């Protein structure tokens, strides 16, 4: 018997400086914030505002848009106006690469409307221009009172920094491997840029850092080192995670390890959507990751068994799907009307083996009959058997019982 059992909980959160982005706080012990990014052309205010609204309604607490051209920068205030008309209140973050210093100078209304600027230190300028162009963006952040994310990325590494580190490494008695050198370049690029931003006059309370890579083990190593070397708030994300199950699995694997260690103040799950699919999938994955880890609650989640040879009908999978979709559809209203509804637990189970037991652990659960069992589905409410459903209206009746329970 171990002397001290392992706690079934994440490590305490890493202390970090709180950063205010509009009404959203990132870091300083605030709940881990879910964010996402549009994939519309920012020059098109109608479609961009529509997608920002969809992401915000799905639960994205910050939404980033690319600001890459003068027309895109000019469209930002019009996007904000459209969102205000739709009644959508979400901080908008401007994603700048290469020409951010020019766009923020040229479009003061864009600089004013954005709630945060994201700068990539790997492409803000090169050679002698690098510090002056980076400095120009920081000056704008100071002028308009905005926070900045200094977001280094494996795919656009600061080449000057990398070359200097390779030279340094060559002089080392025991040289690092190439991956270690690249990780160090990424971290130093972010930390040196943050130090420069502070020297120019941007307070620590307005700086967030990220160092994104596309490999799970590399991301974990980078963030463990970064977290140990500073107290800036950290944005976590596995960049270019990929499509479908691969992207979800890789992002969850990497972010779960870091979140379990208390590292990370805001997360983005970067999924490549299926053609024509909604962008909101990445928001749901981010919420489910945080909720299943016990870090936040967004919506009641359905516990369901995988099904097996004891339940050959598809009815039970359909019921689990119906219940989860019903809950998601109702949440915008439930959240306003019923305090704490997001903490409810639901269970839809396929047979008598684990059905009654798992259903009793949930606030409300149903155990459907497996093959050869009597055609009856006991419903459990707060651990007690409350009724038994029969016949071909089990799905509708169970959803009705759920709605009544939530209302009560
Ligand atoms: Fe199979 Fe029953 Fe277990 Fe579901 S609860 S996986 S149907 S044995």
Short mmCIF file of C-alpha atoms and ligand atoms in Angstrom, two decimals:
data_model
loop_
_atom_site.label_atom_id
_atom_site.label_comp_id
_atom_site.label_asym_id
_atom_site.label_seq_id
_atom_site.Cartn_x
_atom_site.Cartn_y
_atom_site.Cartn_z
CA UNK A 1 0.00 0.00 0.00
CA UNK A 2 1.58 3.33 -0.98
CA UNK A 3 2.22 5.66 1.94
CA UNK A 4 0.70 8.58 0.08
CA UNK A 5 -1.92 7.80 -2.61
CA UNK A 6 -1.69 9.75 -5.85
CA UNK A 7 -4.27 12.56 -5.93
CA UNK A 8 -6.91 12.23 -8.66
CA UNK A 9 -6.37 15.85 -9.62
CA UNK A 10 -4.02 18.03 -11.67
CA UNK A 11 -0.98 19.65 -10.07
CA UNK A 12 -1.52 23.19 -8.73
CA UNK A 13 -1.50 25.74 -11.53
CA UNK A 14 1.86 27.32 -12.31
CA UNK A 15 1.88 30.89 -10.94
CA UNK A 16 1.67 33.36 -13.82
CA UNK A 17 1.05 37.07 -14.30
CA UNK A 18 -2.62 37.82 -15.05
CA UNK A 19 -3.33 39.48 -18.40
CA UNK A 20 -6.63 41.23 -19.13
CA UNK A 21 -8.00 40.85 -22.68
CA UNK A 22 -11.20 42.83 -22.80
CA UNK A 23 -13.31 41.26 -20.05
CA UNK A 24 -11.39 37.96 -20.16
CA UNK A 25 -8.51 37.24 -17.76
CA UNK A 26 -5.72 34.93 -18.87
CA UNK A 27 -3.26 33.67 -16.24
CA UNK A 28 -2.91 34.63 -12.60
CA UNK A 29 -4.92 31.56 -11.56
CA UNK A 30 -7.96 32.42 -13.74
CA UNK A 31 -9.76 29.44 -15.31
CA UNK A 32 -8.00 28.16 -18.45
CA UNK A 33 -9.45 30.16 -21.36
CA UNK A 34 -10.69 28.52 -24.59
CA UNK A 35 -9.83 30.32 -27.80
CA UNK A 36 -10.02 29.70 -31.53
CA UNK A 37 -9.30 31.34 -34.87
CA UNK A 38 -11.34 32.09 -37.97
CA UNK A 39 -10.45 30.78 -41.43
CA UNK A 40 -12.44 33.33 -43.41
CA UNK A 41 -10.92 36.13 -45.48
CA UNK A 42 -10.79 39.05 -43.04
CA UNK A 43 -11.28 41.44 -45.97
CA UNK A 44 -14.86 40.07 -46.05
CA UNK A 45 -16.46 41.54 -42.89
CA UNK A 46 -19.79 39.70 -43.31
CA UNK A 47 -18.41 36.17 -43.43
CA UNK A 48 -15.73 36.89 -40.82
CA UNK A 49 -18.21 38.41 -38.35
CA UNK A 50 -20.53 35.43 -38.96
CA UNK A 51 -17.79 32.94 -38.14
CA UNK A 52 -16.56 34.91 -35.11
CA UNK A 53 -20.16 34.83 -33.84
CA UNK A 54 -20.43 31.05 -34.45
CA UNK A 55 -17.18 30.42 -32.56
CA UNK A 56 -18.19 32.71 -29.69
CA UNK A 57 -21.63 31.06 -29.42
CA UNK A 58 -19.95 27.63 -29.38
CA UNK A 59 -17.94 28.80 -26.36
CA UNK A 60 -14.76 30.39 -27.71
CA UNK A 61 -13.86 33.06 -25.15
CA UNK A 62 -11.35 34.78 -27.43
CA UNK A 63 -11.41 34.71 -31.23
CA UNK A 64 -8.37 35.48 -33.37
CA UNK A 65 -8.60 36.76 -36.93
CA UNK A 66 -5.78 37.16 -39.39
CA UNK A 67 -4.87 40.77 -40.23
CA UNK A 68 -2.64 40.45 -43.24
CA UNK A 69 -3.44 43.27 -45.70
CA UNK A 70 -4.47 46.94 -45.59
CA UNK A 71 -8.00 45.90 -46.64
CA UNK A 72 -8.14 43.32 -43.85
CA UNK A 73 -7.00 45.91 -41.29
CA UNK A 74 -9.64 48.34 -42.62
CA UNK A 75 -12.30 45.61 -42.29
CA UNK A 76 -11.60 44.97 -38.58
CA UNK A 77 -13.74 47.88 -37.25
CA UNK A 78 -16.57 46.83 -39.60
CA UNK A 79 -16.37 43.27 -38.24
CA UNK A 80 -16.62 44.66 -34.70
CA UNK A 81 -19.66 46.77 -35.69
CA UNK A 82 -21.42 43.72 -37.15
CA UNK A 83 -20.72 41.69 -34.01
CA UNK A 84 -22.14 44.47 -31.84
CA UNK A 85 -25.29 44.50 -34.00
CA UNK A 86 -25.58 40.71 -33.52
CA UNK A 87 -25.20 41.14 -29.76
CA UNK A 88 -21.96 39.13 -29.73
CA UNK A 89 -19.43 40.27 -27.17
CA UNK A 90 -16.09 38.49 -27.56
CA UNK A 91 -12.57 39.94 -27.55
CA UNK A 92 -11.05 39.87 -31.04
CA UNK A 93 -7.35 39.21 -31.38
CA UNK A 94 -5.42 40.38 -34.45
CA UNK A 95 -2.90 37.90 -35.87
CA UNK A 96 0.01 39.79 -37.46
CA UNK A 97 2.91 38.50 -39.54
CA UNK A 98 5.52 40.47 -41.55
CA UNK A 99 3.66 43.77 -41.83
CA UNK A 100 1.90 44.31 -38.50
CA UNK A 101 3.89 47.50 -37.79
CA UNK A 102 2.64 49.03 -41.06
CA UNK A 103 -0.99 47.91 -40.68
CA UNK A 104 -1.35 49.17 -37.11
CA UNK A 105 0.15 52.52 -38.12
CA UNK A 106 -2.06 52.83 -41.18
CA UNK A 107 -5.37 51.79 -39.54
CA UNK A 108 -5.75 53.37 -36.09
CA UNK A 109 -9.35 52.11 -35.83
CA UNK A 110 -8.09 48.55 -36.24
CA UNK A 111 -5.45 49.11 -33.55
CA UNK A 112 -8.16 50.46 -31.25
CA UNK A 113 -10.81 47.78 -31.85
CA UNK A 114 -8.59 44.72 -31.42
CA UNK A 115 -8.41 43.43 -27.85
CA UNK A 116 -4.94 41.91 -28.28
CA UNK A 117 -2.19 41.75 -30.88
CA UNK A 118 -0.36 38.55 -31.75
CA UNK A 119 3.18 38.99 -33.07
CA UNK A 120 5.44 36.26 -34.45
CA UNK A 121 9.03 37.14 -33.53
CA UNK A 122 10.24 34.87 -36.33
CA UNK A 123 8.85 37.06 -39.10
CA UNK A 124 8.38 40.54 -37.69
CA UNK A 125 11.44 41.68 -39.62
CA UNK A 126 14.91 40.55 -40.42
CA UNK A 127 18.42 41.84 -39.71
CA UNK A 128 18.54 45.45 -38.53
CA UNK A 129 14.84 45.96 -39.23
CA UNK A 130 13.78 43.24 -36.79
CA UNK A 131 14.04 45.17 -33.54
CA UNK A 132 12.65 48.42 -34.98
CA UNK A 133 9.60 46.70 -36.55
CA UNK A 134 8.98 44.65 -33.42
CA UNK A 135 9.40 47.84 -31.39
CA UNK A 136 6.88 49.68 -33.59
CA UNK A 137 4.18 47.08 -32.79
CA UNK A 138 4.99 47.21 -29.08
CA UNK A 139 4.75 51.03 -29.20
CA UNK A 140 1.26 50.67 -30.68
CA UNK A 141 0.28 48.22 -27.93
CA UNK A 142 1.49 50.74 -25.34
CA UNK A 143 -0.31 53.62 -27.10
CA UNK A 144 -3.64 51.75 -27.27
CA UNK A 145 -3.30 49.90 -23.95
CA UNK A 146 -3.42 46.43 -25.53
CA UNK A 147 -1.87 43.13 -24.47
CA UNK A 148 0.39 41.26 -26.87
CA UNK A 149 0.99 37.56 -27.43
CA UNK A 150 4.53 36.91 -28.54
CA UNK A 151 3.95 33.69 -30.43
CA UNK A 152 7.03 31.85 -31.66
CA UNK A 153 6.40 28.97 -34.03
CA UNK A 154 8.54 26.01 -35.13
CA UNK A 155 7.59 26.63 -38.75
CA UNK A 156 8.76 30.25 -38.77
CA UNK A 157 11.70 30.14 -36.38
CA UNK A 158 13.84 33.27 -35.98
CA UNK A 159 16.67 32.29 -38.33
CA UNK A 160 19.17 34.73 -36.76
CA UNK A 161 18.55 33.19 -33.35
CA UNK A 162 18.85 29.67 -34.75
CA UNK A 163 22.16 30.42 -36.48
CA UNK A 164 23.61 31.99 -33.33
CA UNK A 165 22.57 28.97 -31.27
CA UNK A 166 24.03 26.54 -33.78
CA UNK A 167 27.36 28.39 -33.53
CA UNK A 168 27.13 28.31 -29.74
CA UNK A 169 26.31 24.62 -29.85
CA UNK A 170 29.32 23.84 -32.05
CA UNK A 171 31.58 25.20 -29.28
CA UNK A 172 29.89 23.06 -26.63
CA UNK A 173 31.95 20.17 -25.18
CA UNK A 174 28.89 17.94 -25.45
CA UNK A 175 26.75 19.40 -28.26
CA UNK A 176 22.96 19.21 -28.08
CA UNK A 177 21.03 17.37 -30.77
CA UNK A 178 19.35 19.41 -33.52
CA UNK A 179 15.90 19.17 -31.89
CA UNK A 180 17.24 20.56 -28.61
CA UNK A 181 18.93 23.47 -30.45
CA UNK A 182 15.68 24.30 -32.29
CA UNK A 183 13.65 24.14 -29.06
CA UNK A 184 16.10 26.45 -27.34
CA UNK A 185 15.91 28.87 -30.29
CA UNK A 186 12.14 28.90 -30.00
CA UNK A 187 12.20 29.58 -26.26
CA UNK A 188 14.91 32.23 -26.45
CA UNK A 189 13.13 33.93 -29.32
CA UNK A 190 10.02 34.30 -27.15
CA UNK A 191 11.84 35.24 -23.94
CA UNK A 192 14.24 37.72 -25.59
CA UNK A 193 11.33 39.36 -27.43
CA UNK A 194 9.38 39.64 -24.18
CA UNK A 195 12.40 41.19 -22.45
CA UNK A 196 12.70 43.70 -25.31
CA UNK A 197 8.98 44.51 -25.11
CA UNK A 198 9.32 45.20 -21.39
CA UNK A 199 12.40 47.36 -22.02
CA UNK A 200 10.37 49.42 -24.49
CA UNK A 201 7.71 49.89 -21.82
CA UNK A 202 5.06 47.16 -22.21
CA UNK A 203 4.22 45.90 -18.70
CA UNK A 204 4.47 42.19 -17.87
CA UNK A 205 0.70 42.29 -17.23
CA UNK A 206 0.24 42.71 -20.98
CA UNK A 207 2.47 39.92 -22.27
CA UNK A 208 1.48 36.33 -23.10
CA UNK A 209 3.93 33.85 -24.60
CA UNK A 210 3.57 30.80 -26.81
CA UNK A 211 6.13 28.46 -28.43
CA UNK A 212 4.23 26.16 -30.75
CA UNK A 213 5.55 23.04 -32.44
CA UNK A 214 3.74 20.23 -34.25
CA UNK A 215 5.24 17.24 -32.42
CA UNK A 216 3.68 16.05 -29.15
CA UNK A 217 6.92 15.22 -27.31
CA UNK A 218 8.64 18.39 -28.55
CA UNK A 219 5.72 20.55 -27.42
CA UNK A 220 5.75 19.03 -23.94
CA UNK A 221 9.53 19.54 -23.67
CA UNK A 222 9.37 23.14 -24.94
CA UNK A 223 6.61 24.19 -22.56
CA UNK A 224 8.12 22.48 -19.52
CA UNK A 225 11.32 24.48 -20.14
CA UNK A 226 9.49 27.72 -20.96
CA UNK A 227 7.25 27.44 -17.89
CA UNK A 228 10.27 26.94 -15.63
CA UNK A 229 12.07 30.00 -17.03
CA UNK A 230 9.42 32.72 -16.72
CA UNK A 231 6.15 33.69 -15.08
CA UNK A 232 4.45 35.10 -18.18
CA UNK A 233 0.96 33.75 -18.89
CA UNK A 234 1.21 30.93 -21.45
CA UNK A 235 -0.92 30.15 -24.50
CA UNK A 236 -0.84 26.40 -25.24
CA UNK A 237 -1.43 24.80 -28.57
CA UNK A 238 -0.05 22.08 -30.81
CA UNK A 239 0.41 23.86 -34.12
CA UNK A 240 -0.66 22.19 -37.35
CA UNK A 241 -2.18 19.31 -35.36
CA UNK A 242 -3.94 17.91 -38.44
CA UNK A 243 -7.36 16.60 -39.39
CA UNK A 244 -9.99 14.64 -37.55
CA UNK A 245 -9.02 12.02 -35.02
CA UNK A 246 -5.28 12.57 -35.55
CA UNK A 247 -5.50 16.27 -34.72
CA UNK A 248 -7.75 15.68 -31.73
CA UNK A 249 -5.59 12.87 -30.36
CA UNK A 250 -2.28 14.68 -30.82
CA UNK A 251 -3.56 17.95 -29.33
CA UNK A 252 -5.19 16.20 -26.39
CA UNK A 253 -2.12 14.06 -25.69
CA UNK A 254 0.21 17.07 -25.62
CA UNK A 255 -2.03 19.55 -23.84
CA UNK A 256 -3.30 17.07 -21.26
CA UNK A 257 0.23 16.34 -20.02
CA UNK A 258 1.00 20.05 -19.67
CA UNK A 259 -2.34 20.98 -18.10
CA UNK A 260 -1.95 18.10 -15.64
CA UNK A 261 1.36 19.69 -14.58
CA UNK A 262 -0.37 23.03 -14.05
CA UNK A 263 1.11 24.58 -17.22
CA UNK A 264 -1.07 26.68 -19.53
CA UNK A 265 -3.43 29.64 -19.10
CA UNK A 266 -5.28 29.55 -22.43
CA UNK A 267 -5.59 26.82 -25.07
CA UNK A 268 -6.33 26.56 -28.72
CA UNK A 269 -6.90 23.23 -30.48
CA UNK A 270 -5.69 23.80 -34.06
CA UNK A 271 -7.73 21.37 -36.13
CA UNK A 272 -7.89 21.25 -39.90
CA UNK A 273 -11.65 21.08 -40.54
CA UNK A 274 -13.12 18.63 -43.05
CA UNK A 275 -14.08 20.52 -46.24
CA UNK A 276 -17.37 22.29 -45.59
CA UNK A 277 -17.38 21.38 -41.88
CA UNK A 278 -18.02 23.94 -39.16
CA UNK A 279 -15.04 25.59 -37.52
CA UNK A 280 -16.65 25.15 -34.12
CA UNK A 281 -15.40 21.57 -33.72
CA UNK A 282 -12.10 22.81 -32.28
CA UNK A 283 -13.95 24.79 -29.60
CA UNK A 284 -15.91 21.70 -28.52
CA UNK A 285 -12.72 19.63 -28.34
CA UNK A 286 -11.00 22.31 -26.21
CA UNK A 287 -13.99 22.45 -23.86
CA UNK A 288 -14.22 18.68 -23.60
CA UNK A 289 -10.50 18.40 -22.91
CA UNK A 290 -10.73 20.87 -20.02
CA UNK A 291 -13.95 19.35 -18.71
CA UNK A 292 -12.88 15.71 -18.84
CA UNK A 293 -9.71 16.70 -16.96
CA UNK A 294 -11.80 18.35 -14.26
CA UNK A 295 -10.36 21.81 -14.95
CA UNK A 296 -13.58 23.52 -16.05
CA UNK A 297 -17.24 22.71 -16.70
CA UNK A 298 -19.04 23.87 -19.83
CA UNK A 299 -21.86 21.46 -20.54
CA UNK A 300 -23.20 18.19 -19.07
CA UNK A 301 -21.26 15.33 -20.64
CA UNK A 302 -22.78 11.95 -21.37
CA UNK A 303 -21.08 8.85 -20.01
CA UNK A 304 -21.83 5.99 -22.40
CA UNK A 305 -20.47 2.48 -22.64
CA UNK A 306 -18.91 1.43 -25.97
CA UNK A 307 -21.50 -1.29 -26.53
CA UNK A 308 -20.56 -4.89 -27.24
CA UNK A 309 -22.09 -8.20 -28.31
CA UNK A 310 -24.58 -7.92 -25.45
CA UNK A 311 -26.30 -5.03 -27.27
CA UNK A 312 -26.50 -5.56 -31.01
CA UNK A 313 -29.18 -2.97 -31.73
CA UNK A 314 -28.00 0.55 -32.58
CA UNK A 315 -30.71 2.09 -30.44
CA UNK A 316 -28.44 2.66 -27.49
CA UNK A 317 -25.76 4.51 -29.56
CA UNK A 318 -28.54 6.61 -31.09
CA UNK A 319 -29.91 7.48 -27.66
CA UNK A 320 -26.45 8.53 -26.38
CA UNK A 321 -26.07 10.78 -29.45
CA UNK A 322 -29.58 12.20 -29.10
CA UNK A 323 -29.03 13.05 -25.43
CA UNK A 324 -25.63 14.73 -26.00
CA UNK A 325 -26.94 16.75 -28.96
CA UNK A 326 -30.06 17.75 -27.05
CA UNK A 327 -27.93 18.99 -24.15
CA UNK A 328 -25.67 21.02 -26.46
CA UNK A 329 -28.66 22.60 -28.19
CA UNK A 330 -30.30 23.52 -24.90
CA UNK A 331 -27.19 24.83 -23.14
CA UNK A 332 -27.35 28.46 -24.39
CA UNK A 333 -30.77 28.76 -22.65
CA UNK A 334 -30.08 26.39 -19.72
CA UNK A 335 -26.85 28.26 -18.89
CA UNK A 336 -28.80 31.48 -18.41
CA UNK A 337 -31.74 29.93 -16.55
CA UNK A 338 -30.14 27.28 -14.34
CA UNK A 339 -27.08 27.94 -12.22
CA UNK A 340 -24.54 25.10 -12.26
CA UNK A 341 -26.30 23.06 -14.97
CA UNK A 342 -22.93 22.51 -16.67
CA UNK A 343 -21.84 20.31 -13.76
CA UNK A 344 -24.57 17.67 -14.28
CA UNK A 345 -23.49 14.17 -15.22
CA UNK A 346 -25.55 11.92 -17.49
CA UNK A 347 -25.23 8.24 -18.38
CA UNK A 348 -26.63 6.17 -21.24
CA UNK A 349 -25.68 2.51 -20.86
CA UNK A 350 -26.22 -0.57 -22.98
CA UNK A 351 -27.01 -3.45 -20.61
CA UNK A 352 -27.36 -4.69 -17.07
CA UNK A 353 -23.62 -5.48 -16.61
CA UNK A 354 -22.46 -1.90 -15.93
CA UNK A 355 -25.68 -0.02 -16.75
CA UNK A 356 -27.33 0.34 -13.34
CA UNK A 357 -24.00 0.94 -11.55
CA UNK A 358 -22.81 3.67 -13.93
CA UNK A 359 -26.29 5.22 -14.05
CA UNK A 360 -26.34 5.48 -10.26
CA UNK A 361 -23.08 7.46 -10.34
CA UNK A 362 -24.66 10.05 -12.66
CA UNK A 363 -27.24 12.70 -11.80
CA UNK A 364 -29.52 11.03 -14.30
CA UNK A 365 -28.89 7.82 -16.14
CA UNK A 366 -30.63 5.11 -18.11
CA UNK A 367 -29.71 1.46 -18.49
CA UNK A 368 -31.12 0.00 -21.69
CA UNK A 369 -31.88 -3.71 -22.00
CA UNK A 370 -29.20 -5.83 -23.66
CA UNK A 371 -29.86 -8.94 -25.76
CA UNK A 372 -31.97 -11.45 -23.89
CA UNK A 373 -32.80 -9.04 -21.06
CA UNK A 374 -36.37 -8.06 -20.19
CA UNK A 375 -37.41 -5.13 -22.46
CA UNK A 376 -37.29 -2.53 -19.70
CA UNK A 377 -35.01 0.49 -19.19
CA UNK A 378 -34.63 1.63 -15.57
CA UNK A 379 -33.93 5.34 -15.11
CA UNK A 380 -31.84 6.44 -12.12
CA UNK A 381 -32.05 9.94 -10.67
CA UNK A 382 -29.48 11.06 -8.12
CA UNK A 383 -28.47 7.47 -7.47
CA UNK A 384 -31.97 6.03 -6.97
CA UNK A 385 -34.10 4.05 -9.38
CA UNK A 386 -36.88 6.48 -10.25
CA UNK A 387 -38.90 4.73 -12.97
CA UNK A 388 -38.73 2.14 -15.75
CA UNK A 389 -39.33 3.01 -19.41
CA UNK A 390 -40.73 0.54 -21.95
CA UNK A 391 -41.91 0.53 -25.54
CA UNK A 392 -40.83 2.54 -28.58
CA UNK A 393 -40.92 6.03 -27.06
CA UNK A 394 -38.00 5.52 -24.63
CA UNK A 395 -35.83 8.23 -26.27
CA UNK A 396 -38.51 10.95 -26.16
CA UNK A 397 -39.55 10.02 -22.63
CA UNK A 398 -35.97 10.01 -21.33
CA UNK A 399 -35.26 13.43 -22.89
CA UNK A 400 -38.47 14.71 -21.26
CA UNK A 401 -37.37 13.35 -17.86
CA UNK A 402 -33.99 15.04 -18.37
CA UNK A 403 -35.62 18.40 -19.17
CA UNK A 404 -37.83 18.14 -16.07
CA UNK A 405 -34.83 17.29 -13.91
CA UNK A 406 -32.85 20.28 -15.21
CA UNK A 407 -35.82 22.60 -14.65
CA UNK A 408 -36.25 21.32 -11.09
FE1 LIG B 1 -21.43 -4.25 -23.15
FE2 LIG B 1 -23.20 -3.93 -21.21
FE3 LIG B 1 -20.63 -3.18 -20.83
FE4 LIG B 1 -22.19 -1.76 -22.44
S1 LIG B 1 -22.49 -2.05 -20.21
S2 LIG B 1 -20.11 -2.46 -22.91
S3 LIG B 1 -23.45 -3.34 -23.37
S4 LIG B 1 -21.37 -5.26 -21.16
#
